[in-house]
Coordinates of C-alpha atoms in Angstrom, one line a residue:
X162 CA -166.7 21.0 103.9
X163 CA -170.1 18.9 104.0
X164 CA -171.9 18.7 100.9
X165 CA -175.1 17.8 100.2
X166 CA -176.3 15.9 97.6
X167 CA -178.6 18.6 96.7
X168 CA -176.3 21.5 96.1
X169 CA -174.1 19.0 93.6
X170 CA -176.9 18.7 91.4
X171 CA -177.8 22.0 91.8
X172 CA -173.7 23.0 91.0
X173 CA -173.4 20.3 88.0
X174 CA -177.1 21.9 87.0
X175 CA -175.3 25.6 87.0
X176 CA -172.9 24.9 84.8
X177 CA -174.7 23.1 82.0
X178 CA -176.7 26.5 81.8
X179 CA -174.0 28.2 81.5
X180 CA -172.2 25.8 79.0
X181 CA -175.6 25.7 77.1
X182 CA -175.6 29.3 77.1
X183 CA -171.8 29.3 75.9
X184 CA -172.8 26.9 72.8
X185 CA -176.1 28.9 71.9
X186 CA -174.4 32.0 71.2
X187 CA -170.9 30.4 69.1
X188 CA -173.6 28.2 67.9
X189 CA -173.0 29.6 64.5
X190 CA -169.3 28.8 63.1
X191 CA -167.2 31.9 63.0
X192 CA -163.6 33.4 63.0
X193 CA -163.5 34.2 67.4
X194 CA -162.4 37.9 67.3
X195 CA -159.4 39.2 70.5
X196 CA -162.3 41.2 71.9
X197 CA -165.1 38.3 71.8
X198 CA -162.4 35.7 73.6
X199 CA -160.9 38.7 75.9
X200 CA -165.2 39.9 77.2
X201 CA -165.3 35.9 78.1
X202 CA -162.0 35.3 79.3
X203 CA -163.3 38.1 82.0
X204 CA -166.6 36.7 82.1
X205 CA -165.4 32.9 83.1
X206 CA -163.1 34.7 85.6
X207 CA -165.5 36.8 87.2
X208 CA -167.7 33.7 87.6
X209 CA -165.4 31.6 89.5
X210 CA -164.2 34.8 91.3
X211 CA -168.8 34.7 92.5
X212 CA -168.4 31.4 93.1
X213 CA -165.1 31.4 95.0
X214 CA -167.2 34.1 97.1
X215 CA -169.8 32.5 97.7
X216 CA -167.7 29.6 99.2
X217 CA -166.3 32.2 101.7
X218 CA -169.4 33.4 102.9
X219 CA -171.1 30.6 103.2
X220 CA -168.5 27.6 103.7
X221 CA -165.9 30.5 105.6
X222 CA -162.1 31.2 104.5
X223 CA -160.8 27.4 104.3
X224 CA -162.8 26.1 101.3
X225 CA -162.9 29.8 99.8
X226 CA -158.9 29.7 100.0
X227 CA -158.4 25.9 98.9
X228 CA -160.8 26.9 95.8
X229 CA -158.6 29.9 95.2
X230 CA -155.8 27.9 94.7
X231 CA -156.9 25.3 92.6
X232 CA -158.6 27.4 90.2
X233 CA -154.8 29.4 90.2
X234 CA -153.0 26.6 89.6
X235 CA -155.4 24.3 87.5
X236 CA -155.7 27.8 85.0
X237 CA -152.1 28.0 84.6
X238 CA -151.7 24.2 84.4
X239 CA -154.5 25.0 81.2
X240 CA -152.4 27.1 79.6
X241 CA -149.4 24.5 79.0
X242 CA -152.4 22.9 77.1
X243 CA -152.8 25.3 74.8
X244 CA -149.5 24.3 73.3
X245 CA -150.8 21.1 72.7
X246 CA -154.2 22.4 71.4
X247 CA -152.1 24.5 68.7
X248 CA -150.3 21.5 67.5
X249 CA -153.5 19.3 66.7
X250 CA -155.4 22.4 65.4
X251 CA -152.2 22.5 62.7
X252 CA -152.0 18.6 62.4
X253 CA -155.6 18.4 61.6
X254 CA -155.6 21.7 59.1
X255 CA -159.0 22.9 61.4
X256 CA -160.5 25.7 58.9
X257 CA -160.6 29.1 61.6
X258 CA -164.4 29.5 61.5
X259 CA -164.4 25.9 62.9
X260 CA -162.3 25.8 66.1
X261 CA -164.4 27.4 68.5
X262 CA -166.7 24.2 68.1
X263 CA -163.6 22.2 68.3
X264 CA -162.7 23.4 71.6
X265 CA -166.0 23.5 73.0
X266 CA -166.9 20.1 72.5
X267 CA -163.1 18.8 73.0
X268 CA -163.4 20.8 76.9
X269 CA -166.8 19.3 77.5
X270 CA -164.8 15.7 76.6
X271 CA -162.3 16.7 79.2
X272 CA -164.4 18.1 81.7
X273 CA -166.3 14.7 81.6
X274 CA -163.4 12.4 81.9
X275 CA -161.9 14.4 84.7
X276 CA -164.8 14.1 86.6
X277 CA -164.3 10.4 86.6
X278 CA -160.7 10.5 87.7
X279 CA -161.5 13.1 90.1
X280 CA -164.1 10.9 91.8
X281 CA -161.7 7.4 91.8
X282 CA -158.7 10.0 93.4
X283 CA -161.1 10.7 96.1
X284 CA -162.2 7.0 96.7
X285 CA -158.4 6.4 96.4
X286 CA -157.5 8.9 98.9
X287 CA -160.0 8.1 101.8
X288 CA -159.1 4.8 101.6
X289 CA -155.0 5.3 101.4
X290 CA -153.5 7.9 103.3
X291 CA -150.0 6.1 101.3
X292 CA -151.1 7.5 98.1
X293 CA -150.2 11.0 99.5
X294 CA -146.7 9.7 99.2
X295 CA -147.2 9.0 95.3
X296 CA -148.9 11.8 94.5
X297 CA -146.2 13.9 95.9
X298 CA -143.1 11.9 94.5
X299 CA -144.8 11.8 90.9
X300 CA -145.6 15.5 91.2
X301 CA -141.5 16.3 91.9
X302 CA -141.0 14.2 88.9
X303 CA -143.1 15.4 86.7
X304 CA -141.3 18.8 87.4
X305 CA -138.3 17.3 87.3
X306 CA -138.7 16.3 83.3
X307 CA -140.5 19.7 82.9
X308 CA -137.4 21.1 83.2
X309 CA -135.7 18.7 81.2
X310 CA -138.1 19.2 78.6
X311 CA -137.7 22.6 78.7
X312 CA -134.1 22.5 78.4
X313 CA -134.5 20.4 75.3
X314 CA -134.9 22.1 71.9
X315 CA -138.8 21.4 71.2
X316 CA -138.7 23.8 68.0
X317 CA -139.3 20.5 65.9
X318 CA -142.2 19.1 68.1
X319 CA -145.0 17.5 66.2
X320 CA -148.7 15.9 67.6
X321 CA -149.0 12.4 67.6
X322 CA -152.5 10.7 67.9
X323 CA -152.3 8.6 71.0
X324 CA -153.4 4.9 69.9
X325 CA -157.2 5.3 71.5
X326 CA -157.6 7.4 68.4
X327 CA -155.7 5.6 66.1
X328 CA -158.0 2.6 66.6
X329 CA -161.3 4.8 66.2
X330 CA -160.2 6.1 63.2
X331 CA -159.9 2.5 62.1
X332 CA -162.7 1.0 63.4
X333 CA -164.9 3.8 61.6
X334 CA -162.7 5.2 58.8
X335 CA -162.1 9.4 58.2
X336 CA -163.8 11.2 56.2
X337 CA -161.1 12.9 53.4
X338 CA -162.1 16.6 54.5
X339 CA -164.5 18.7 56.4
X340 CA -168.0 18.4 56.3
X341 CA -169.1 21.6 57.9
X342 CA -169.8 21.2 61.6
X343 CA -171.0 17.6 61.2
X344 CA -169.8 14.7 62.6
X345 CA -170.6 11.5 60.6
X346 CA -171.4 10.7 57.1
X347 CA -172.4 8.8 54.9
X348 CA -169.5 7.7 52.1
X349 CA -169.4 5.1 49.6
X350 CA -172.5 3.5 51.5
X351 CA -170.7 3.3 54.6
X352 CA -171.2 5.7 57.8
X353 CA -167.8 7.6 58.8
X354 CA -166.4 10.0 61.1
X355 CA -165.2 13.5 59.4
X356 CA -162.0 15.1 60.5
X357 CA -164.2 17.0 62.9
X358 CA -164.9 14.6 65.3
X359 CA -161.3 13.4 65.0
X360 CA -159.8 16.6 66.1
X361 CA -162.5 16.9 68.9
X362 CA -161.8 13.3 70.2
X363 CA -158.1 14.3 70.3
X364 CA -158.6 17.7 72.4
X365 CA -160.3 15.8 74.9
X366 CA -158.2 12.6 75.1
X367 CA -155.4 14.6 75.3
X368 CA -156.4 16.6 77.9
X369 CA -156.5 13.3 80.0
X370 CA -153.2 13.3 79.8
X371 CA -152.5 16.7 81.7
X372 CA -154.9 15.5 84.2
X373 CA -152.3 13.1 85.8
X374 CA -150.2 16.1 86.8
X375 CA -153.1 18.7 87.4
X376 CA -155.6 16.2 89.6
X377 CA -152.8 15.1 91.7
X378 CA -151.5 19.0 91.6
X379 CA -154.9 20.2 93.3
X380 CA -155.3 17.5 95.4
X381 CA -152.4 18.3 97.2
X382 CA -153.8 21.9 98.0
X383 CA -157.4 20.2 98.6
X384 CA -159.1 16.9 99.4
X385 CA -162.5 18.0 99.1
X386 CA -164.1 16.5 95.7
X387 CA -165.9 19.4 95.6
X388 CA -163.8 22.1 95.1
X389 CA -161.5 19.7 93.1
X390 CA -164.5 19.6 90.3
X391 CA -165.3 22.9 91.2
X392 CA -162.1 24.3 90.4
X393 CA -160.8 22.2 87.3
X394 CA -164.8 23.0 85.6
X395 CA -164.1 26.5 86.0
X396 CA -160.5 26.6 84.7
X397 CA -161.5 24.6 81.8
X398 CA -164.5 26.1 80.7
X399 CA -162.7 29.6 80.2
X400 CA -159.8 27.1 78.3
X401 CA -161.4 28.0 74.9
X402 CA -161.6 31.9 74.9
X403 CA -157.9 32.1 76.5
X404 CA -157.0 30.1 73.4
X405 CA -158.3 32.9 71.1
X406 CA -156.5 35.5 73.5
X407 CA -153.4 34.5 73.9
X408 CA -152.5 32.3 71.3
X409 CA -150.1 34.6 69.7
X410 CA -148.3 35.2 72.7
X411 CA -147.9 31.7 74.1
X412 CA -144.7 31.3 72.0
X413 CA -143.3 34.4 74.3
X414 CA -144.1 32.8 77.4
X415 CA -140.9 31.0 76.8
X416 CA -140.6 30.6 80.8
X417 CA -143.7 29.3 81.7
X418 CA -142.4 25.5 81.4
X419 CA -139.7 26.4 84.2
X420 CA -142.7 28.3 86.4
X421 CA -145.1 25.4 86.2
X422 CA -142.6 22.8 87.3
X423 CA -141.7 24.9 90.2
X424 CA -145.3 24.9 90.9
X425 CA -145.4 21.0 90.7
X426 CA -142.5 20.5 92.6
X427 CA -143.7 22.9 95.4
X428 CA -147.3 21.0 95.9
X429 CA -145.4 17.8 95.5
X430 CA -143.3 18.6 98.5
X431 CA -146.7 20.1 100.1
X432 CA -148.3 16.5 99.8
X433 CA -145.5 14.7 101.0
X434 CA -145.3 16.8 104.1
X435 CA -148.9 16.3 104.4
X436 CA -148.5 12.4 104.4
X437 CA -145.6 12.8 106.9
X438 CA -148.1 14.5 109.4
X439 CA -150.8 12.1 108.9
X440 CA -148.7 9.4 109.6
X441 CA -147.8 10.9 112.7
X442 CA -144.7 12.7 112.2
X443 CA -143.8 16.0 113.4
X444 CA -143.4 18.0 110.7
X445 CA -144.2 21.4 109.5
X446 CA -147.7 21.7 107.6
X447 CA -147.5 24.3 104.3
X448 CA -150.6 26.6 104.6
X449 CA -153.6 27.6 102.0
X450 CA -152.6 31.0 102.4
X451 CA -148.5 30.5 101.7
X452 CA -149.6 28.0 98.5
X453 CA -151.6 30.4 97.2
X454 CA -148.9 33.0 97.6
X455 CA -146.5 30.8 96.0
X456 CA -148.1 30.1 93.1
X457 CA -149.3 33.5 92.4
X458 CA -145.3 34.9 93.0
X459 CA -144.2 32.2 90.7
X460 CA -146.6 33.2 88.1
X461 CA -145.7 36.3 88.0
X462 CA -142.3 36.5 88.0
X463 CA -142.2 33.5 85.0
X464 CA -144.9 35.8 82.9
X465 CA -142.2 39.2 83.5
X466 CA -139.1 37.4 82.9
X467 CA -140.6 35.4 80.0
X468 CA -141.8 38.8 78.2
X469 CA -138.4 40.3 78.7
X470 CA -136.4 37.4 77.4
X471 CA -138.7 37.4 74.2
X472 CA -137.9 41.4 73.7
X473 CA -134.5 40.8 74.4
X474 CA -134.4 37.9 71.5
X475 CA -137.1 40.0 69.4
X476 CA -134.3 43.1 69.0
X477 CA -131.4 40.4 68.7
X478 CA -133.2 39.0 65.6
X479 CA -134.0 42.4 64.6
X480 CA -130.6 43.5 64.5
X481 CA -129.2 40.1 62.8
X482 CA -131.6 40.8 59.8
X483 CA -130.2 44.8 60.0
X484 CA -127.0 43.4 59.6
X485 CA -127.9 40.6 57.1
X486 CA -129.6 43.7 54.5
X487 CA -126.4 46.3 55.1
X488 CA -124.2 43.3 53.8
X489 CA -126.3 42.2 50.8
X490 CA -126.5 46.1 49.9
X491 CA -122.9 46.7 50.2

């Protein structure tokens, strides 16, 4: 898909306003209620629904589909970071009326940085067609220790500031608690972050770290930069309402692990099969239309199974602490 120089500013343009328009109205810091996050979880995924539209009627079914699919899987690639986002919001004790502005700024952050490895993974890939290759075997890897981590008991698991922040928070010192919404201040003579900007730095550096699976991930469903940024903007831009939505039920997606390395594993055989064929083998090309199946199916059948196997565990506890009360009363 050709495009101009023109309707990427105009695209990068769009969603500042609509990211300005995001921030103007959680300006004020405030506790985000289950109807406020669910009206702009809908609202976020209407918009990319317009713009995924839009690409079909005026780009035709290929870019439409390829967009379709990489907002898919890039969303449900998001919500593994939610776990994440949980663990920092505890580690840093982030007051409630607070974390909206915490996510906001941590996505914007994120978004950023993406678009800078987005852009060298395009140079990367129109000048190596080998890179396919990688991409693909890292992507079958990664779902290989998703499993494995899945497998593992991770009721214990704690968040650990990777050393980019560690040295920050050296360089400039921390604050000893919140200062409201700011960002620096001034202590003991001496200018210093406050734990705000600490916990925002770590949303967004961590995010980096889910970009090596999700960039290669969507790259193998689409090589157009385009719909790469495209996609990953609008997946992450929803990222902070669907934290306020489901972020009492993300402990009963218990599955999801097992779904998203599926998903991984499935593009990463999709890329390698793609770097066969462009290197002139003859082998069978998977389509837009089956990958977006796929994923969907797989999405679906992780969220069902995950629900039941919380319900099913839900009554066994229930019944434990039955039997634990009948035996203290006798």
């Amino acid at each position: 898909m050709e495009v101009s120089v023109t309707l990427w500013v105009l695209t990068v343009v769009g969603l500042a306003a609509l990211i300005a328009v995001d921030f103007f109205i959680g300006r004020k810091p405030h506790d985000v209620s289950i109807k406020e996050a669910g009206i702009w979880t809908v609202v976020w995924i209407v918009l990319a629904g317009l713009f995924g539209l839009g690409l079909l009627v005026f780009g035709g079914g290929q870019p439409a589909g390829e967009f379709f699919a990489g907002f898919i899987t890039e969303k449900s690639l998001s919500v593994d970071n939610l776990f994440v986002f949980v663990l920092i919001m505890a580690k840093f004790a982030v007051p409630s009326q607070y974390q909206q502005r915490v996510l906001l700024v941590g996505v914007l952050i994120a978004l950023v940085l993406r678009a800078i490895f987005i852009a060298a993974g395009a140079a990367i890939l129109a000048s190596f067609s080998w890179v396919f290759y990688l991409f693909g075997a890292f992507l079958i890897w990664t779902a290989w220790k998703l499993i494995q981590e899945a497998r593992a008991d991770q009721e214990d698991e704690e968040y650990e500031e990777n050393k980019l922040l560690k040295a920050a928070e050296r360089r400039f010192g921390v604050a000893d608690r919140y200062h409201g919404t700011k960002l620096w201040i001034q202590e003991n003579g001496k200018r210093v972050m406050t734990p705000m900007l600490v916990v925002m730095l770590a949303i967004g550096t961590t995010d980096v770290l889910f970009a090596l699976d999700s960039i290669p991930a969507i790259f193998g469903l689409t090589q157009d930069p385009y719909i790469v940024f495209t996609a990953n903007a609008f997946a992450l831009m929803g990222l902070r309402q669907l934290y306020f939505l489901i972020g009492g039920l993300l402990k009963k997606l218990v599955h999801l692990s097992y779904g998203l390395s599926v998903i991984l594993g499935f593009i990463g055989v999709k890329l390698v099969l793609h770097a066969l064929h462009e290197s002139g083998v003859h082998v069978p090309e998977i389509s837009i239309p089956v990958s977006l199946g796929v994923i969907c199916a797989v999405l679906i059948v992780t969220t069902i199974t995950s629900l039941m196997a919380s319900k099913k565990q839900a009554e066994a506890e229930a019944a434990d602490t039955r039997v634990g009360k009948d035996s203290i009363d006798v």
